[in-house]
Every structure is written in structure tokens, then in C-alpha cells.
CSV table of C-alpha atoms and ligand atoms in Angstrom, one decimal:
chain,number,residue,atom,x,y,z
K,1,UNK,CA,75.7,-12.5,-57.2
K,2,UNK,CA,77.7,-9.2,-57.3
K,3,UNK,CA,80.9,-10.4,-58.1
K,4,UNK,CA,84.2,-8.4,-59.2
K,5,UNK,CA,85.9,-10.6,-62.3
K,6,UNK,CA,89.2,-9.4,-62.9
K,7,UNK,CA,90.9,-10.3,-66.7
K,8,UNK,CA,94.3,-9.4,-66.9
K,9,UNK,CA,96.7,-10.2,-69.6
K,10,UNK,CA,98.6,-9.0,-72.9
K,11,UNK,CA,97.1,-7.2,-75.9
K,12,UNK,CA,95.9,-9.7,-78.6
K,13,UNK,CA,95.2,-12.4,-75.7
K,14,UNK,CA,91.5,-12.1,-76.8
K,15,UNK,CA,91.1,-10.4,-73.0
K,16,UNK,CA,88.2,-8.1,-74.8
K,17,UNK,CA,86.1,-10.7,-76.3
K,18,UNK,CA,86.0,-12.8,-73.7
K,19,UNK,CA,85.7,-10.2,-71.2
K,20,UNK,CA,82.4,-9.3,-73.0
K,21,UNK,CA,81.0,-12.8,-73.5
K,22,UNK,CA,81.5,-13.5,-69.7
K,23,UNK,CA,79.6,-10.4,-68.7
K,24,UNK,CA,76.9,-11.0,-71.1
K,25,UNK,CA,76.3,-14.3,-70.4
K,26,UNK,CA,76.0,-13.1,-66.3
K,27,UNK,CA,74.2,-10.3,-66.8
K,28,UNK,CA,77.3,-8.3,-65.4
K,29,UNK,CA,78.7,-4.9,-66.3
K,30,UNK,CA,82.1,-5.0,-68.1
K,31,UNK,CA,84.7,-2.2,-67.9
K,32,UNK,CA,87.8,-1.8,-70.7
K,33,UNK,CA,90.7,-0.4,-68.6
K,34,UNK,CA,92.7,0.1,-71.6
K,35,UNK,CA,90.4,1.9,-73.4
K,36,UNK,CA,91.1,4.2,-70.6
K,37,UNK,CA,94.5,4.4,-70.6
K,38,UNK,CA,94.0,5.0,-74.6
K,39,UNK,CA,91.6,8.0,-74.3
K,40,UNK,CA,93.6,10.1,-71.9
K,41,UNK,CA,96.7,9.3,-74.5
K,42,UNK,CA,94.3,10.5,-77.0
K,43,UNK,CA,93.8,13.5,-74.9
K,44,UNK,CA,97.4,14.5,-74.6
K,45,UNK,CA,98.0,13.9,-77.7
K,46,UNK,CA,95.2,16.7,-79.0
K,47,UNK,CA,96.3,19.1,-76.6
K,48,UNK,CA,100.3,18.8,-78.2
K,49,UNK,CA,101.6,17.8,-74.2
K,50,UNK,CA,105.1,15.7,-75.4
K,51,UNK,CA,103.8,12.3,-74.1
K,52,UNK,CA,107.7,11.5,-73.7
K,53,UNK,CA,107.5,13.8,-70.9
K,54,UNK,CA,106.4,12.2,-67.6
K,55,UNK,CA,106.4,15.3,-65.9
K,56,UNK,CA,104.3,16.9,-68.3
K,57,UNK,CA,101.7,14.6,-68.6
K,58,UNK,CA,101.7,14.4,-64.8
K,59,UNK,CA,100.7,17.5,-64.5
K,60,UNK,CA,97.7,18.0,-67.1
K,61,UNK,CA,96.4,14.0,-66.2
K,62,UNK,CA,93.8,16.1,-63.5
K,63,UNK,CA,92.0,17.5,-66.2
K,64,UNK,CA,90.8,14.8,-68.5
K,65,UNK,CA,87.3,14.0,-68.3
K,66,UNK,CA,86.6,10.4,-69.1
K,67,UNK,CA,82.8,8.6,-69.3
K,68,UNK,CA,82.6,5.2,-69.7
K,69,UNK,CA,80.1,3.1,-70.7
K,70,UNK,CA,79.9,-0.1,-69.6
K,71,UNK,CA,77.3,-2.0,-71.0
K,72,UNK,CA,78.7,-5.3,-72.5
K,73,UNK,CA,76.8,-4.8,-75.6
K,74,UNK,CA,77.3,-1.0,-76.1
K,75,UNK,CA,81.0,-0.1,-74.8
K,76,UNK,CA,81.7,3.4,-75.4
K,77,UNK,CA,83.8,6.0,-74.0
K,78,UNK,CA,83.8,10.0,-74.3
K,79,UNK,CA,86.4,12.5,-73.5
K,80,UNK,CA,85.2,16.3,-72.1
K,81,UNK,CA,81.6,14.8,-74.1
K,82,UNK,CA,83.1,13.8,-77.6
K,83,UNK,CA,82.8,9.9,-78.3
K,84,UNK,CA,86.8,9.0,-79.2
K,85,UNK,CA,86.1,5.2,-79.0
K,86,UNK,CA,86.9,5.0,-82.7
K,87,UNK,CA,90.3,7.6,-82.4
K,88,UNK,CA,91.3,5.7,-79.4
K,89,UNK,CA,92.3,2.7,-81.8
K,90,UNK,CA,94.0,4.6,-84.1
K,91,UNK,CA,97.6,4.2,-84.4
K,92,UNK,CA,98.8,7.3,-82.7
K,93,UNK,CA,97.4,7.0,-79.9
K,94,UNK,CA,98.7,2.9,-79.7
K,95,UNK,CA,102.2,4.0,-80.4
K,96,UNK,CA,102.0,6.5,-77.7
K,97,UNK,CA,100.0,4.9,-74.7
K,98,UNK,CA,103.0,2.8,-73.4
K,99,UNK,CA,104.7,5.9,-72.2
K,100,UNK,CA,101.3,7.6,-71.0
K,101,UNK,CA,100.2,4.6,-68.9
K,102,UNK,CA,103.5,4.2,-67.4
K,103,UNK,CA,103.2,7.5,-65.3
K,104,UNK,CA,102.6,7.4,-61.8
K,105,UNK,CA,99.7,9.9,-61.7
K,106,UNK,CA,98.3,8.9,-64.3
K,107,UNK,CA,97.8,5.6,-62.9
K,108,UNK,CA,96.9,6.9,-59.5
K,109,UNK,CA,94.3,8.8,-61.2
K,110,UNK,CA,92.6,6.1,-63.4
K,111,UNK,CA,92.7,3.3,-60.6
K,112,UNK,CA,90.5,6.0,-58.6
K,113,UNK,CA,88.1,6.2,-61.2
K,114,UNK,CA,88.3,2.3,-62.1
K,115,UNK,CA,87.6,1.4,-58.5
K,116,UNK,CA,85.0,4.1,-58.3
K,117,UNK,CA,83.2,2.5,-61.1
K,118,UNK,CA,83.5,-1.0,-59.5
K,119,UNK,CA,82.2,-0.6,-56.4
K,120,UNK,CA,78.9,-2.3,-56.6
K,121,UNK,CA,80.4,-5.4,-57.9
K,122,UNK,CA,78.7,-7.1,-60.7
K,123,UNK,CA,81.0,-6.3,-63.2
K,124,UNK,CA,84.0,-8.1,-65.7
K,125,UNK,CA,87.1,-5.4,-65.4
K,126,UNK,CA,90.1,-6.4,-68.4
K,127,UNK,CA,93.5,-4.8,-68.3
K,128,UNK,CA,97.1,-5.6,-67.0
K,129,UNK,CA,96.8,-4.4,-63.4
K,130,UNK,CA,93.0,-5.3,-62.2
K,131,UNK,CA,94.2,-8.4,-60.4
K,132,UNK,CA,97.1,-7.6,-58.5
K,133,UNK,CA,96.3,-3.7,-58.5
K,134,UNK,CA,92.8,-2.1,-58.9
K,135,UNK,CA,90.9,-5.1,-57.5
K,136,UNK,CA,93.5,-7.1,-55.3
K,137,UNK,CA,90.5,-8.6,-53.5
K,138,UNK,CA,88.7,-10.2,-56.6
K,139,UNK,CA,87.1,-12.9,-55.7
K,140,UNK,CA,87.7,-14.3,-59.7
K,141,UNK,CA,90.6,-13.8,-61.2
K,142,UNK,CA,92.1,-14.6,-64.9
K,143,UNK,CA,95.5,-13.8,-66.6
K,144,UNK,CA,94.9,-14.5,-70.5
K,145,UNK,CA,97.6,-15.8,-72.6
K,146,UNK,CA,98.2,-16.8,-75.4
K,147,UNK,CA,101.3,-17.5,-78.2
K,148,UNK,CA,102.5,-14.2,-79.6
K,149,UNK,CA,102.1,-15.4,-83.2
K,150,UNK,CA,98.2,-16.1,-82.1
K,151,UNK,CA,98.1,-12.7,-80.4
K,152,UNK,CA,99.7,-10.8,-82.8
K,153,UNK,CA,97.0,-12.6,-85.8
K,154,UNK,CA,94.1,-11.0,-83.7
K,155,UNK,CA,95.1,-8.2,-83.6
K,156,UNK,CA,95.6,-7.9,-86.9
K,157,UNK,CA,92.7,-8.7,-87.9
K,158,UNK,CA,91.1,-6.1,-85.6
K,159,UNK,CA,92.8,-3.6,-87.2
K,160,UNK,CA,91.8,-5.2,-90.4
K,161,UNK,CA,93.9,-2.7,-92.2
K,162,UNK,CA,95.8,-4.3,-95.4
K,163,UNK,CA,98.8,-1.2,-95.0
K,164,UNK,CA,99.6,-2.9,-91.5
K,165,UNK,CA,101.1,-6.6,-91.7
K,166,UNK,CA,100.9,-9.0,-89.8
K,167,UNK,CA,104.7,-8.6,-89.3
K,168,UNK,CA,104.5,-5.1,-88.4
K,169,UNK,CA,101.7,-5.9,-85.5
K,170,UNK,CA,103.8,-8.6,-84.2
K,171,UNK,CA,106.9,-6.3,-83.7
K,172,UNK,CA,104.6,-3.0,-82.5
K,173,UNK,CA,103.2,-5.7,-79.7
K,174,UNK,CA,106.5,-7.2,-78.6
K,175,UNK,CA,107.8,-3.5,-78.1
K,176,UNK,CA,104.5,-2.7,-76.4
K,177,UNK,CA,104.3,-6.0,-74.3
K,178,UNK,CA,107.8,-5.1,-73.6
K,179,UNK,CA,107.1,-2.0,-72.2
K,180,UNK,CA,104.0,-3.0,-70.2
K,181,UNK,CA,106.1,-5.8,-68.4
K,182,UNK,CA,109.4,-4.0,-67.4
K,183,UNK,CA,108.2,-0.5,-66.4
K,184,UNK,CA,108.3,0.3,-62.8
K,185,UNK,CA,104.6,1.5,-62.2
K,186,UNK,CA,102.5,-1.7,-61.8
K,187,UNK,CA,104.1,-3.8,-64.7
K,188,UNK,CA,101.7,-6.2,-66.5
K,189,UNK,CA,102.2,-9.3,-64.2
K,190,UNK,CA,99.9,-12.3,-63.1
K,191,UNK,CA,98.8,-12.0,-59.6
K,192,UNK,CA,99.5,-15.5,-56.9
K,193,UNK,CA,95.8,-15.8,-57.0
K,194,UNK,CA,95.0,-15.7,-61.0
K,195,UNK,CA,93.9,-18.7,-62.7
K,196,UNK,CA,95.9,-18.5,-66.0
K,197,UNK,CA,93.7,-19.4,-69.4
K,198,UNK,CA,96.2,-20.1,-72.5
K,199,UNK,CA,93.5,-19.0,-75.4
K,200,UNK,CA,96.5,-20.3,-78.1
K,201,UNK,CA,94.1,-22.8,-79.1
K,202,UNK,CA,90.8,-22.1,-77.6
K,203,UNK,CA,87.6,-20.7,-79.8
K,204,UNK,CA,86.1,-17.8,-77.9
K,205,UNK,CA,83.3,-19.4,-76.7
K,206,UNK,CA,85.8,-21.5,-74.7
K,207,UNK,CA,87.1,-19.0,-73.2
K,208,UNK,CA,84.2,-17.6,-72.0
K,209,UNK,CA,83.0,-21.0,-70.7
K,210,UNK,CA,86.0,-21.7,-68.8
K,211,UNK,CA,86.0,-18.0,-67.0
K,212,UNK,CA,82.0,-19.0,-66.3
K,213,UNK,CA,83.0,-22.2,-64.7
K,214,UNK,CA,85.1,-20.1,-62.6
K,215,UNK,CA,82.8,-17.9,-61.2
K,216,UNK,CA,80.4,-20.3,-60.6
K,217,UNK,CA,82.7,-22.4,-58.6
K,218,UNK,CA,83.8,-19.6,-56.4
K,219,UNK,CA,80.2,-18.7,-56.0
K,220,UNK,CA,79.1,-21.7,-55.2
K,221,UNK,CA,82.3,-22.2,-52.1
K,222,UNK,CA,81.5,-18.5,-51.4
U,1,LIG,O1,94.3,-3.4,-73.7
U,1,LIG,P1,94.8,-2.3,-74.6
U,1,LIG,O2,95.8,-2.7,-75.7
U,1,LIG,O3,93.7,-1.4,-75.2
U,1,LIG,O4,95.6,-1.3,-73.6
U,1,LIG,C1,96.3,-0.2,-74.1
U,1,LIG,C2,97.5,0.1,-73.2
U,1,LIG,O5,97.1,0.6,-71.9
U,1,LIG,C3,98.5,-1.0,-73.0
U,1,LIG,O6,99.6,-0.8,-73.8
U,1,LIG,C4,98.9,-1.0,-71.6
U,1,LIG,C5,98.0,0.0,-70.9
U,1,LIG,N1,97.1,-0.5,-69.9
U,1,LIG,C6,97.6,-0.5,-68.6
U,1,LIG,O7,98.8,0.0,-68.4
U,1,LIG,N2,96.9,-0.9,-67.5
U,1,LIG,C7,95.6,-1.4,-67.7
U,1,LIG,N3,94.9,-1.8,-66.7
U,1,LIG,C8,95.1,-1.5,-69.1
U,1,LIG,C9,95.9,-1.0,-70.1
């Protein structure tokens, strides 16, 4: 079984987790789209290009060099060589990656390399556009959910820094969820086909069971 899983969904759904835990448990690959989107903000960022400026970061997007890895167990992702997976989550590059990942090329160019990565199947893709975008033909697909109170407590947690509150994640990810959903460029939205999970009040291990049921139903109507 080589299948494509495609997990879309809002930040703080729990998208990452569960993403991991399903390709763990199939023995699949499992590729962090965001963390994409975050590294070549990252990179704009430390070359001083004005990330407000669409035109701008259109035109330096070609040169970013971005390696992925995408073992379930190790995730990991370098720019031009240098590991940023810890900078990536840092809170410059989180207030600024709404307005990179909402230019045109630099979509363009990240799909290419997302696809590019997913051709041999096998493999659990997360983001906001993998379903109705990158992988329109996935034969499993899942929009996360969940309250924002829930969402905006997980992510909290991740950042598990006591100078953020709770508050200030909640209104940093309605702003950003704001953002995702409205711009014009492949706008965070379920796709027809997506089988929507509400993770509000499910454990992780839930989750992950619920997406495995999935794919083992598709597999087993083919
Ligand atoms: O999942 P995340 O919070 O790490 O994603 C970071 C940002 O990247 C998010 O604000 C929206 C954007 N993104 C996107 O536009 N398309 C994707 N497939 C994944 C993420």
C-alpha cells in the first residue's frame, strides 16, 4: 500500500501529531507542509527582503534551498544546509509567514517541490492546501478541526513559553486563521471529498485511529 494521506486543517487542530502517529503506525513517510512555508519565511527574513512586499519576495522565492526530512520519527528541515527546525517556530517567523505563504510564487514553487517529494506515495502530507491543492487526487483525505479555545491551549502548550498567554495565542491564531482562510491564493478550505475529524474532544490516539480506519477502508474498496 502506497497511499497519498492528505491532513489539512487549522494550526492547533493537532494536524501534526496525528499526522505523525498515522504514518508511524503505517510505516509511511510524513511530510510538514508548514514547516515549509515557515523556513522560506525564515529565509526572507535573514536576508532583510520586507515580507510585506509580495513582489519582493516573489522574486528571491527561486533561491531558497529547502531539505526535508521526512521520517515520522526524525522530522527535520535545513535551509542552504543549516538545520532552522528550531528558528522556524520562533515567533518571527510565525508572525510573518501569513503574508509569505500567501504569494503566488511562492506557492507555485513549494507545491512543485511538495508533489515532487510525494510522488511514490506512501506518505502522510499535513497543511491547509494538500487536499484540494497539492494532492487533489488523494485517495484519503482529512480536514482537522477542532474548537479554537482547544486549539489555541495546544498551541500554547507547544510553545510552552510562560511570557506568551494563552490569550495572546488565541488572538495571534484567529488573526492567522483569518488570514489563511480569506486570502486569494489557495485559502485554507476543506475539499468536497475530505472526511472532517473534530479533535475538540478526542485524545490523540483517537485521532490517529480514526484516520487508520480510513485508510484501511479505502484500501480495502480500492
Ligand atoms: O501548520 P503551520 O502553523 O506550521 O503553518 C504555518 C503557516 O503556513 C500557516 O500560517 C499557513 C501556511 N501554510 C500554507 O499556507 N499552506 C500549507 N500547505 C501549510 C501551511
Amino acid at each position: 500500500m502506497t497511499l497519498i494521506i492528505a491532513m489539512d486543517g487549522p494550526s492547533g487542530s493537532g494536524k501534526s501529531s496525528a499526522a505523525k502517529g498515522v504514518a508511524r503506525r503505517l510505516g509511511y513517510r510524513y511530510l510538514d507542509t508548514g514547516a515549509m512555508y515557515r523556513a522560506i519565511t525564515w529565509w526572507m527574513l535573514e536576508q532583510g527582503v520586507d515580507v510585506e512586499d509580495a513582489a519582493a519576495v516573489a522574486a528571491r522565492t527561486g533561491e531558497v534551498r529547502i531539505e526535508m526530512s521526512t521520517d515520522p520519527d526524525a522530522p527535520g528541515i535545513s535551509v542552504d544546509g543549516r538545520d532552522v527546525s528550531g528558528p522556524i517556530r520562533g515567533q518571527a517567523v510565525t508572525g510573518a509567514v501569513s503574508a509569505v505563504s500567501r504569494v503566488p510564487e511562492v506557492r507555485a514553487f513549494l507545491v512543485a517541490a511538495q508533489r515532487e517529494i510525494m510522488a511514490d506515495g506512501g506518505i502522510v502530507a499535513e497543511g491547509r492546501d494538500i487536499g484540494t491543492v497539492v494532492a487533489p487526487d488523494a485517495p484519503v483525505k482529512v480536514f482537522l478541526t477542532a474548537s479554537e479555545e482547544a486549539r489555541a491551549l495546544r498551541r500554547a502548550r507547544e510553545i510552552a513559553d510562560p511570557a506568551v498567554s494563552v490569550e495572546a495565542t488565541l488572538a495571534d491564531q484567529a488573526r492567522r486563521d483569518r488570514l489563511d482562510s480569506t486570502r486569494t491564493a489557495s485559502p485554507l478550505t476543506k475539499a468536497d471529498d475530505a472526511v472532517e475529524i473534530d479533535s475538540t474532544e478526542l485524545g490523540l490516539d483517537e485521532v490517529v485511529d480514526a484516520v487508520v480506519r480510513l485508510v484501511k477502508e479505502r484500501a480495502a474498496t480500492g
